[in-house]
Tab-separated table of C-alpha atoms and ligand atoms in Angstrom:
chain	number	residue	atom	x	y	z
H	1	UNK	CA	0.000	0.000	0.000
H	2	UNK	CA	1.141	3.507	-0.572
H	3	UNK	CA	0.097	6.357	1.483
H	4	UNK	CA	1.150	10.196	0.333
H	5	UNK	CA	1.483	12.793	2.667
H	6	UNK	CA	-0.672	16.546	1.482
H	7	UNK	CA	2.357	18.647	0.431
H	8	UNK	CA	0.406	21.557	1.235
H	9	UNK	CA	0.324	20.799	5.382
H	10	UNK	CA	3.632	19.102	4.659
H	11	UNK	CA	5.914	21.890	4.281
H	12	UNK	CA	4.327	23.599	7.678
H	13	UNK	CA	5.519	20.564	9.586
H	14	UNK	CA	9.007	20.639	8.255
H	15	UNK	CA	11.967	19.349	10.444
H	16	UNK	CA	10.877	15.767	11.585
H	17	UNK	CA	7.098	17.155	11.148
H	18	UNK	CA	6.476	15.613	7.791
H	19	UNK	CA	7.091	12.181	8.975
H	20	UNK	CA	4.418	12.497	11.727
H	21	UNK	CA	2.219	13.852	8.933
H	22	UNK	CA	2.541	11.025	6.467
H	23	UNK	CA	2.469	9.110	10.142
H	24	UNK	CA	-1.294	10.640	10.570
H	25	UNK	CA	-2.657	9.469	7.582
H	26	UNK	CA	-1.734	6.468	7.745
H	27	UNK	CA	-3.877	6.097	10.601
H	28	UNK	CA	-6.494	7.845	9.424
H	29	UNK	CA	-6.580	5.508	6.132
H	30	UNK	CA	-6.264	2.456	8.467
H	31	UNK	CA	-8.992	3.820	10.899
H	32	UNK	CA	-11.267	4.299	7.759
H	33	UNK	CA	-10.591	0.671	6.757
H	34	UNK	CA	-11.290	-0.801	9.673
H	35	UNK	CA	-14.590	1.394	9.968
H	36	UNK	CA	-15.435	-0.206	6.763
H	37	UNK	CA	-15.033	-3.529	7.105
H	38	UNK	CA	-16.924	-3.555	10.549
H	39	UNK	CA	-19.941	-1.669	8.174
H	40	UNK	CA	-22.433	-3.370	10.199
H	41	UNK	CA	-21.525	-2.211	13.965
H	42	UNK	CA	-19.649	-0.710	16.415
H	43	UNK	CA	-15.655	-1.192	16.676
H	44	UNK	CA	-14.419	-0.343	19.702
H	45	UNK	CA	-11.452	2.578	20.471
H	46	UNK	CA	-10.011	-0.400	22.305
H	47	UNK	CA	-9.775	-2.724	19.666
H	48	UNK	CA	-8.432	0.133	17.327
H	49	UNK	CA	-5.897	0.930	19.336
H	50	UNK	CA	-4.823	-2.524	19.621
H	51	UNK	CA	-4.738	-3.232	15.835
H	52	UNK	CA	-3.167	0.197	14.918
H	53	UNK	CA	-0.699	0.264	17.894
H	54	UNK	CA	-1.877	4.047	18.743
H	55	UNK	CA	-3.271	5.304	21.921
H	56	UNK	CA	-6.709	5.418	21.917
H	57	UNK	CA	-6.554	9.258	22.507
H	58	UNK	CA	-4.816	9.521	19.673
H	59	UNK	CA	-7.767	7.595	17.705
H	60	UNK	CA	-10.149	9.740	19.158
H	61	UNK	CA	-8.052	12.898	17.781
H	62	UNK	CA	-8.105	11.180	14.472
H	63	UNK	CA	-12.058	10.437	14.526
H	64	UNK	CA	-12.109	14.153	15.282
H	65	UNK	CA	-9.873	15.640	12.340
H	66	UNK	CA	-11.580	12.483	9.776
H	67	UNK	CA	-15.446	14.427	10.962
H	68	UNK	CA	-13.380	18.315	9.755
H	69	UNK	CA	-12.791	16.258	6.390
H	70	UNK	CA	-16.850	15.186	6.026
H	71	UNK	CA	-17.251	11.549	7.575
H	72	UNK	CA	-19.780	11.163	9.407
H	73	UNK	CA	-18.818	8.832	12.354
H	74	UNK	CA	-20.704	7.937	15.629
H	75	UNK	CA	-18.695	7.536	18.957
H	76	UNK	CA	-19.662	6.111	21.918
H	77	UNK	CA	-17.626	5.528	25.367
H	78	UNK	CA	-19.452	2.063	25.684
H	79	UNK	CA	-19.101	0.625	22.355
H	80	UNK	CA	-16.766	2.499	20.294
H	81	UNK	CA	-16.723	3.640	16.604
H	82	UNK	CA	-18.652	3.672	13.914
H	83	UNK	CA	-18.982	5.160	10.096
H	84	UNK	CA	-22.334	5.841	8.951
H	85	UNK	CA	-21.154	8.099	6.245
H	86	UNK	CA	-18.153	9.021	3.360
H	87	UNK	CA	-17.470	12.264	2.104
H	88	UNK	CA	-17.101	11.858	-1.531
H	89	UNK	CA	-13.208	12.052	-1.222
H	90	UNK	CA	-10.968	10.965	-3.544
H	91	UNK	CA	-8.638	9.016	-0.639
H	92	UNK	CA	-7.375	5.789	-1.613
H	93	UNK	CA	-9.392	4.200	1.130
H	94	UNK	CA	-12.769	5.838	-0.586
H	95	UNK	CA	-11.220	4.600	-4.217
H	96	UNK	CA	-9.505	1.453	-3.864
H	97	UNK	CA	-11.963	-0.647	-2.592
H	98	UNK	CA	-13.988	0.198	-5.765
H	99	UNK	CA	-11.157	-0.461	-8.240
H	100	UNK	CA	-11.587	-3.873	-10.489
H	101	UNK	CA	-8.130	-2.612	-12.010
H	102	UNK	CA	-5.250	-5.175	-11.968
H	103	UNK	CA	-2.465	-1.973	-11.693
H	104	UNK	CA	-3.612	0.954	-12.787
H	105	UNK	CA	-4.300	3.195	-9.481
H	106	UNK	CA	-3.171	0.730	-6.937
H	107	UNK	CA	-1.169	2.954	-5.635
H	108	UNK	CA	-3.105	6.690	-5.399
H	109	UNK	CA	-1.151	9.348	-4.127
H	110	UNK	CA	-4.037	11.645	-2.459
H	111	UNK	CA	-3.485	15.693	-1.823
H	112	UNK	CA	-5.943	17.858	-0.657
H	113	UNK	CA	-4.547	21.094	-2.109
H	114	UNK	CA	-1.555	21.514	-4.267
H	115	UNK	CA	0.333	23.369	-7.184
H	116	UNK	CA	-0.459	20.431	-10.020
H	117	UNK	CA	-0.627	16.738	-10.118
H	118	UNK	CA	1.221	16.480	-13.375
H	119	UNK	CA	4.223	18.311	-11.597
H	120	UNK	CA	3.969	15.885	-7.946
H	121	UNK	CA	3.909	12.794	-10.861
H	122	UNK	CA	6.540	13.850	-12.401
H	123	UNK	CA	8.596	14.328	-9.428
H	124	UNK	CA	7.235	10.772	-8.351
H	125	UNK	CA	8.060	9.650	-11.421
H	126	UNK	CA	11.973	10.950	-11.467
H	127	UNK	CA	12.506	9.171	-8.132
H	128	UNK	CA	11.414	5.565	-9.758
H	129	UNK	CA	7.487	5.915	-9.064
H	130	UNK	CA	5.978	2.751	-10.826
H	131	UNK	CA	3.985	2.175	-13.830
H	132	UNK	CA	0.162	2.951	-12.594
H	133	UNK	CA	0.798	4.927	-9.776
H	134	UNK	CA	-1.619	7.994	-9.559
H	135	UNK	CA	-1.853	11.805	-8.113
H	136	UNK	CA	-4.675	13.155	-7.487
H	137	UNK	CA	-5.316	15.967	-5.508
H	138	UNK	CA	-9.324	17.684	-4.173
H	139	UNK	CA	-7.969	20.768	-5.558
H	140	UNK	CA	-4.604	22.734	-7.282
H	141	UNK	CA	-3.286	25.734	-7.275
H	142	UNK	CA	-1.539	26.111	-10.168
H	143	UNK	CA	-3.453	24.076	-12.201
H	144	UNK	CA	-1.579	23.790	-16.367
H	145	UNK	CA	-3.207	23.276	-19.250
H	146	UNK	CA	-0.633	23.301	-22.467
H	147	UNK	CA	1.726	26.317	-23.297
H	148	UNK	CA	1.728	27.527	-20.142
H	149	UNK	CA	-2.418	28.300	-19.878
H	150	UNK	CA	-4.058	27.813	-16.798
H	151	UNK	CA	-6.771	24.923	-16.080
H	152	UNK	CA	-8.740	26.293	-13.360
H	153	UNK	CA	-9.517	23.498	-10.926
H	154	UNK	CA	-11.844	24.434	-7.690
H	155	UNK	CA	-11.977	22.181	-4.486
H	156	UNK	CA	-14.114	19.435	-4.228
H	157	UNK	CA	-15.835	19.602	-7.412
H	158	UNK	CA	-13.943	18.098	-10.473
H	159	UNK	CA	-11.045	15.106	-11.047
H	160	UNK	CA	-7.586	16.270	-11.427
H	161	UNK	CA	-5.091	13.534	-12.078
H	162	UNK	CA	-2.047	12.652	-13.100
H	163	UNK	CA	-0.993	8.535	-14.226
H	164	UNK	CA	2.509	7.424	-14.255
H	165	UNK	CA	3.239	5.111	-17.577
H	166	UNK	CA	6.309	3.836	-18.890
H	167	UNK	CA	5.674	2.745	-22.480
H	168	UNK	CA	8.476	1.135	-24.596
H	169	UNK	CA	8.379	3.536	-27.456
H	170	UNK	CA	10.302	5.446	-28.961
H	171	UNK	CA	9.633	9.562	-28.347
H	172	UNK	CA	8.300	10.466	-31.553
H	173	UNK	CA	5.353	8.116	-30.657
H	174	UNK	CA	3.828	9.811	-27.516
H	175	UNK	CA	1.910	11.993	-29.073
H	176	UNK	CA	0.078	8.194	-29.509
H	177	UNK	CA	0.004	7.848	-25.369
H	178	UNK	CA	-1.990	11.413	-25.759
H	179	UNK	CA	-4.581	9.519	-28.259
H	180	UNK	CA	-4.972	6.501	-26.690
H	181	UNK	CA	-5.762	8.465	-23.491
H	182	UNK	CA	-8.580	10.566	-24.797
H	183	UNK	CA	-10.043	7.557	-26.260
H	184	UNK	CA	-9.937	6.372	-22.534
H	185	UNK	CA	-11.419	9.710	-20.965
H	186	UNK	CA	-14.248	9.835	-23.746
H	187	UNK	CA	-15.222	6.347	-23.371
H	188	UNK	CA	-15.348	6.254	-19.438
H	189	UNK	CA	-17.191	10.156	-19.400
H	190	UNK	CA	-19.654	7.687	-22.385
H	191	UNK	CA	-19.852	4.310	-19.970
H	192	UNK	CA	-20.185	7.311	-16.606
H	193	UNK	CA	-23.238	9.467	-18.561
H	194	UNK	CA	-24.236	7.813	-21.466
H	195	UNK	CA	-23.578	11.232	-23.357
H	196	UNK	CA	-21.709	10.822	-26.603
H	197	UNK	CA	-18.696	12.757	-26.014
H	198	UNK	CA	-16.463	13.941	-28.982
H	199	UNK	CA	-12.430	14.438	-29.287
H	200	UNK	CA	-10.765	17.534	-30.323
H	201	UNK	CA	-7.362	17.106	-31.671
H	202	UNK	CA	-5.094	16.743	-29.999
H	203	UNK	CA	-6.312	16.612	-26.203
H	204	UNK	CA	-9.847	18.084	-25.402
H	205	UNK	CA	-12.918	16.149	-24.318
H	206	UNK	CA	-16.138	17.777	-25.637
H	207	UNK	CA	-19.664	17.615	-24.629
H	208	UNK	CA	-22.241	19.380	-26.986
H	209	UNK	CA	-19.032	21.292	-28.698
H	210	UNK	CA	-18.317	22.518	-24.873
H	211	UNK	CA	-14.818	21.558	-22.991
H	212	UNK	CA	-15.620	19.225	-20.437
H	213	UNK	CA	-12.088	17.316	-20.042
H	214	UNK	CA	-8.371	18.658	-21.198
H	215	UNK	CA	-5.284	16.495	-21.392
H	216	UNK	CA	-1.810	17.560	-20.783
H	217	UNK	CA	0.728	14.799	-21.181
H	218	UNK	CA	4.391	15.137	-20.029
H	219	UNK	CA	7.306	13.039	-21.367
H	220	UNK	CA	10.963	12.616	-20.037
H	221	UNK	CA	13.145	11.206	-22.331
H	222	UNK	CA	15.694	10.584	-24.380
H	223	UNK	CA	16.762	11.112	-28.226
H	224	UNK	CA	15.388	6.617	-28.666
H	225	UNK	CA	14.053	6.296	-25.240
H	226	UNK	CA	11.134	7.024	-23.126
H	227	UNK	CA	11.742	6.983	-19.174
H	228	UNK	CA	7.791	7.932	-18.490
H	229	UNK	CA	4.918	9.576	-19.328
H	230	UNK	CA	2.902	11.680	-16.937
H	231	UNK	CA	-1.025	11.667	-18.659
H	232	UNK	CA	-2.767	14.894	-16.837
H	233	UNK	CA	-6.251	14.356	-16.817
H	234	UNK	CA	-8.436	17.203	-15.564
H	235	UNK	CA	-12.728	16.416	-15.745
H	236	UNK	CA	-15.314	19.117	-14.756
H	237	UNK	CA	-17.890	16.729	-12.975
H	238	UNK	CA	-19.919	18.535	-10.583
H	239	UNK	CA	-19.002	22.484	-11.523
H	240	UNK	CA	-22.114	24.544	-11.438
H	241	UNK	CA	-22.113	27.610	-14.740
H	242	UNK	CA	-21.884	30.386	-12.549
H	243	UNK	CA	-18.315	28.625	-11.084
H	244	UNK	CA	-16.706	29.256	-14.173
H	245	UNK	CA	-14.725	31.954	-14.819
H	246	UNK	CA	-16.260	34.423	-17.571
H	247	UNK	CA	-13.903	33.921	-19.785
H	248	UNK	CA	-14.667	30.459	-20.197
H	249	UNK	CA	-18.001	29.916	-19.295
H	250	UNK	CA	-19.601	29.649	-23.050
H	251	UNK	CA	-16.620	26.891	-24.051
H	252	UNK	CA	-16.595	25.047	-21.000
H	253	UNK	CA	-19.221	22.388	-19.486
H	254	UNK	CA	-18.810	19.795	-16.823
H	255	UNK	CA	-20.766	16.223	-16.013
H	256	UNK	CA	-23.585	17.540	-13.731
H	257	UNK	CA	-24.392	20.530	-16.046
H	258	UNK	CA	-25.036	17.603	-19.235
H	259	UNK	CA	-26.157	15.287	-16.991
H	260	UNK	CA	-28.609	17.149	-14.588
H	261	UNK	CA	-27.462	15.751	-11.442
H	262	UNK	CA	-24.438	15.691	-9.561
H	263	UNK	CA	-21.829	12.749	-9.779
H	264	UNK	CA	-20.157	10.450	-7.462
H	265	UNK	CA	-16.458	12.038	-8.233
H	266	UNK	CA	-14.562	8.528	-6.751
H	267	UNK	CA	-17.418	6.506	-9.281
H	268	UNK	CA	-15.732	8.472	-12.231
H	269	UNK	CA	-12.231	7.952	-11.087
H	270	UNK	CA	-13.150	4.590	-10.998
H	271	UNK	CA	-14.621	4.101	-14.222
H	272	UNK	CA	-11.405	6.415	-15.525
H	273	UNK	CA	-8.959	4.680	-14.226
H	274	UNK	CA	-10.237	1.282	-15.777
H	275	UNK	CA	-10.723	2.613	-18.928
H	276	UNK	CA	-7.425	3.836	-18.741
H	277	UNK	CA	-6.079	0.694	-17.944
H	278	UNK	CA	-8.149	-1.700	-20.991
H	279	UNK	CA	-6.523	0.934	-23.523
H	280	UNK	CA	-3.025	1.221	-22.606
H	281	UNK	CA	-3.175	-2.301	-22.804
H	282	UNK	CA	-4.489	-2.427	-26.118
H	283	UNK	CA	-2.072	-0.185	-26.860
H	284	UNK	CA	0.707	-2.192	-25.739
H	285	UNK	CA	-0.586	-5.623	-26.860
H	286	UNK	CA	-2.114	-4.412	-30.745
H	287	UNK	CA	-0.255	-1.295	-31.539
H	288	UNK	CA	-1.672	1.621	-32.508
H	289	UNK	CA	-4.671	0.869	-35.105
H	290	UNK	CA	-7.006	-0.130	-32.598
H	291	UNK	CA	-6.843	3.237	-30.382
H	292	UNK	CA	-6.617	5.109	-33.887
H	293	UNK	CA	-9.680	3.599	-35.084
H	294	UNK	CA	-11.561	4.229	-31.908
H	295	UNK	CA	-10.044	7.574	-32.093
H	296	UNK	CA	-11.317	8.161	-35.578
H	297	UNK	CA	-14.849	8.033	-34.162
H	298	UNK	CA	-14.766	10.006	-31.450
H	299	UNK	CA	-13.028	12.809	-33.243
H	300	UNK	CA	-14.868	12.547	-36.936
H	301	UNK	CA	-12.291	14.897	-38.095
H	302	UNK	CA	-12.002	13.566	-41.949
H	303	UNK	CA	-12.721	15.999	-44.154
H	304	UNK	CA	-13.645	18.889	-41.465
H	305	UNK	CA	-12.424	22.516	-42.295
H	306	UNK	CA	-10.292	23.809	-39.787
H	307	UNK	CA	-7.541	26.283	-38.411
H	308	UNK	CA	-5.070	24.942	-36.742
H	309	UNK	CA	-2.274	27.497	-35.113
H	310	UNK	CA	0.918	25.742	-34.611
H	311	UNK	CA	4.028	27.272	-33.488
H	312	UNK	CA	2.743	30.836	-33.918
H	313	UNK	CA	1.698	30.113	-37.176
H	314	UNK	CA	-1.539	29.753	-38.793
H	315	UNK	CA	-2.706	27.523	-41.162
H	316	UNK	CA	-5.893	27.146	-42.427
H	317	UNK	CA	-7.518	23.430	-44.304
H	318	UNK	CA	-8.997	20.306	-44.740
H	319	UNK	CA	-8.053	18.156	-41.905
H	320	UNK	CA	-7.280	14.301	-43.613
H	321	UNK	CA	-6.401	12.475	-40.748
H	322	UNK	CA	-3.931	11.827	-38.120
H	323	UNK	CA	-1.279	9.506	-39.279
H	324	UNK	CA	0.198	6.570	-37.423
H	325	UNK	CA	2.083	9.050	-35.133
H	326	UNK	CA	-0.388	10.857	-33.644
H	327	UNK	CA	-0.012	14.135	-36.014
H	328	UNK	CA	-2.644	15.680	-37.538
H	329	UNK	CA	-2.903	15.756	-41.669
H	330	UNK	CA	-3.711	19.071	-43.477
H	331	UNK	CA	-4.873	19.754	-46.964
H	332	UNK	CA	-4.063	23.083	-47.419
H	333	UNK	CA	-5.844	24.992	-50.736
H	334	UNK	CA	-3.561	24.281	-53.014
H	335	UNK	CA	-4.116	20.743	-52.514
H	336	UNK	CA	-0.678	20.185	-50.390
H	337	UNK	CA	-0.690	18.605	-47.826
H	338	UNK	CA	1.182	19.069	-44.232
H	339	UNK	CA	1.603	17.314	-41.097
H	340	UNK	CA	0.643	19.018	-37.599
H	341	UNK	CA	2.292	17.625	-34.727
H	342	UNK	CA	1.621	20.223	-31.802
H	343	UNK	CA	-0.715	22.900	-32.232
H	344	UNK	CA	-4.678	24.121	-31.312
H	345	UNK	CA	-7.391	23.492	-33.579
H	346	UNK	CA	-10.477	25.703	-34.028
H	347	UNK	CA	-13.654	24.096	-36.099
H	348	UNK	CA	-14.543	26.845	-39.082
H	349	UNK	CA	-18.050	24.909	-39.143
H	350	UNK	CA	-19.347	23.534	-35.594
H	351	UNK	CA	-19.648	19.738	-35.430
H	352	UNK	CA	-23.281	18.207	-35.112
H	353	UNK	CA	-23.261	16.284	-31.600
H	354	UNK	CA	-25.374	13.738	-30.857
J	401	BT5	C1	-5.608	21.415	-21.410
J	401	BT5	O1	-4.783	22.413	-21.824
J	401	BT5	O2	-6.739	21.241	-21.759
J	401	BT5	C2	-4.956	20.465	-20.415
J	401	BT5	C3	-5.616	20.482	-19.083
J	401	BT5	C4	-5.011	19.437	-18.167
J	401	BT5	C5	-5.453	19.608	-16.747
J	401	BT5	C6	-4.958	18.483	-15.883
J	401	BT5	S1	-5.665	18.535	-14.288
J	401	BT5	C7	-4.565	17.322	-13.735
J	401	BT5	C8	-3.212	17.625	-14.360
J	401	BT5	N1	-2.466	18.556	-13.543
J	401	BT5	C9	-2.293	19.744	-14.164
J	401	BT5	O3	-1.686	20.721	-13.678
J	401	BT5	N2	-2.850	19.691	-15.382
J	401	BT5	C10	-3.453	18.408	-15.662
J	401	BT5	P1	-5.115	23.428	-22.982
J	401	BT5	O4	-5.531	22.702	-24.223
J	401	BT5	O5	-3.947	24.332	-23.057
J	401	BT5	O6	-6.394	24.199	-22.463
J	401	BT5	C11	-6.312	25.203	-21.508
J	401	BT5	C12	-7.479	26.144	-21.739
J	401	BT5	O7	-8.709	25.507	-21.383
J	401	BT5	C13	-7.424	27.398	-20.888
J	401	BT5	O8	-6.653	28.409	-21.511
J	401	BT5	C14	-8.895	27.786	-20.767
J	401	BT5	O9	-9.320	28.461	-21.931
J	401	BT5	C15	-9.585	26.438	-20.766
J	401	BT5	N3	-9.865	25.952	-19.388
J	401	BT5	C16	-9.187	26.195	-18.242
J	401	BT5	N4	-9.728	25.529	-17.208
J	401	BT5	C17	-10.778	24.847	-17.708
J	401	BT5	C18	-11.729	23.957	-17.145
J	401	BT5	N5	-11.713	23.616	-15.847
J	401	BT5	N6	-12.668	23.441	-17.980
J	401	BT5	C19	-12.716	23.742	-19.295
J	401	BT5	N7	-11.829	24.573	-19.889
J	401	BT5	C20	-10.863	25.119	-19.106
């Protein structure tokens, strides 16, 4: 198991403080598990203190700080403990026991508050994090979308993650890993809603022509290598209109707004993080045709008219296709053709959605 300590409190316990920290949720995760598997009754500060080799003031300062965070548990002097309700956190004692994954997210590294998951991953990553391992934080500061723009992520509401994968491919193929991972996003936002959501090129998640998920994947490589991939995954699920910011209110949409209701956030992380897992592997096992083809679908970007800026330029055509790379394939007026490997695209005639 793999417990992660919130950066954010971290650095005001420094100097033998963060150790106690990580030290506190441990127990808090292993107090929640317990709770859980004694669902039906009472467990008694006694018997948690035995199994968790704590004092059982120091469970009852726990219980305390665990209520602050939104669970709702009884305590008695006579009988003990008992959970009658979870917040919907995104802990990896909420999400793990959900999980039918065999490795994706088996080991979640949870934050309340910090700068960005994709930059704690990648950190994770550098000091030999596994394959599958997973940030995910309640809310960030300093959320990124590409080119240094901002993805504005409020507490409590949405999924920010970050994955840890370490494909063998070589560099000029990630853009593939950024593919394969939208195909992921828009199939578990499908399986999570039943919406039909579509795929901009190369990393937005659209629902009724509105932004609802954005991708930002990280590599760290060399010239024939790749050491790891960090796939950033940010999904609005429960934000209301009036939370967005004006300047994105008209492009942006989330779950609940589509939906009508609000949404379980750890039932989408689980549903994500499975999906995630059954197309990497695809990926792995058959190569890229399969996620291109599923791709293909979800983006119906054949023969669309588009502007694409790329590298401060701007081009303006027929999109064809992206090739086996991951780029996308222009046909610009004069019937050329050119290949697009970075760059945003803007629709010059709105797709239909269904
Ligand atoms: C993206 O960039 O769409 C990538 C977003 C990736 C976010 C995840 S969250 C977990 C992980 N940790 C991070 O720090 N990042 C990743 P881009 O294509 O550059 O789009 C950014 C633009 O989307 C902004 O300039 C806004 O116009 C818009 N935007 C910002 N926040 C948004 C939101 N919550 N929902 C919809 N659109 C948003």
């Amino acid at each position: 198991m793999t417990f992660s300590c919130d950066f954010s409190f971290a650095t005001q316990f420094r100097g033998g403080g963060e150790k106690s920290l990580i030290e506190k949720k441990m127990v808090d995760e292993e107090i929640l598990r317990l709770l859980k598997d004694h669902s039906s009754g009472f467990l008694s500060g006694e018997e948690i203190s035995r199994r968790l080799k704590v004092t059982r003031a120091a469970i009852w300062k726990r219980v305390k700080h665990l209520r602050t965070l939104g669970y709702e548990i009884e305590a008695s002097t006579r009988t003990g403990y008992r959970l009658i309700r979870s917040p919907d956190l995104l802990t990896p004692s909420e999400v793990r026991p959900l999980l039918k994954t065999k490795w994706m997210g088996r080991s979640i590294h949870h934050f309340h508050s910090m700068d960005s998951t994709n930059s704690v991953a990648y950190q994770l990553a550098l000091e030999g994090a596994e394959e599958g391992e997973v940030v995910v934080a309640e809310s960030q500061k300093k959320g990124r979308g590409r080119l240094g723009r901002k993805w504005y992520s409020p507490p409590l509401t949405n999924l920010y993650l970050s994955v840890i994968l370490r494909p063998e491919i070589p560099p000029q193929q990630a853009s593939l890993i950024t593919l394969m991972a939208a195909v992921a996003t828009a199939t578990a936002i499908h399986k999570f809603s039943g919406l039909q959501p579509m795929i901009k090129w190369p990393n937005d998640i659209l629902l009724r022509n509105r932004k609802v998920a954005g991708l930002l994947n990280e590599i760290h490589s060399e010239m024939d290598r790749i050491h790891f991939v960090v796939l950033g995954i940010g999904v609005n699920l429960n934000m209301d209109e009036k939370m967005f910011s004006k300047e994105i209110r008209g492009l942006a949409t989330s779950l609940k707004r589509e939906m009508g209701q609000s949404v379980s956030r750890k039932a989408f992380l689980q549903t994500l993080l499975e999906e995630l897992e059954i197309w990497y592997e695809i990926f792995l096992k058959e190569g890229a045709s399969p996620v291109l083809k599923a791709w293909r679908e979800r983006a119906q970007i054949q023969g669309r008219p588009v502007k694409v800026t790329s590298f401060g330029e701007v081009l303006s055509g027929t999109a064809i296709d992206v090739d086996s790379d991951g780029a996308l394939i222009l046909e610009m007026k004069k019937g050329e053709q050119k290949r697009v490997v970075a760059g945003d695209i803007e629709y010059r005639e709105m797709p239909k959605f269904k």
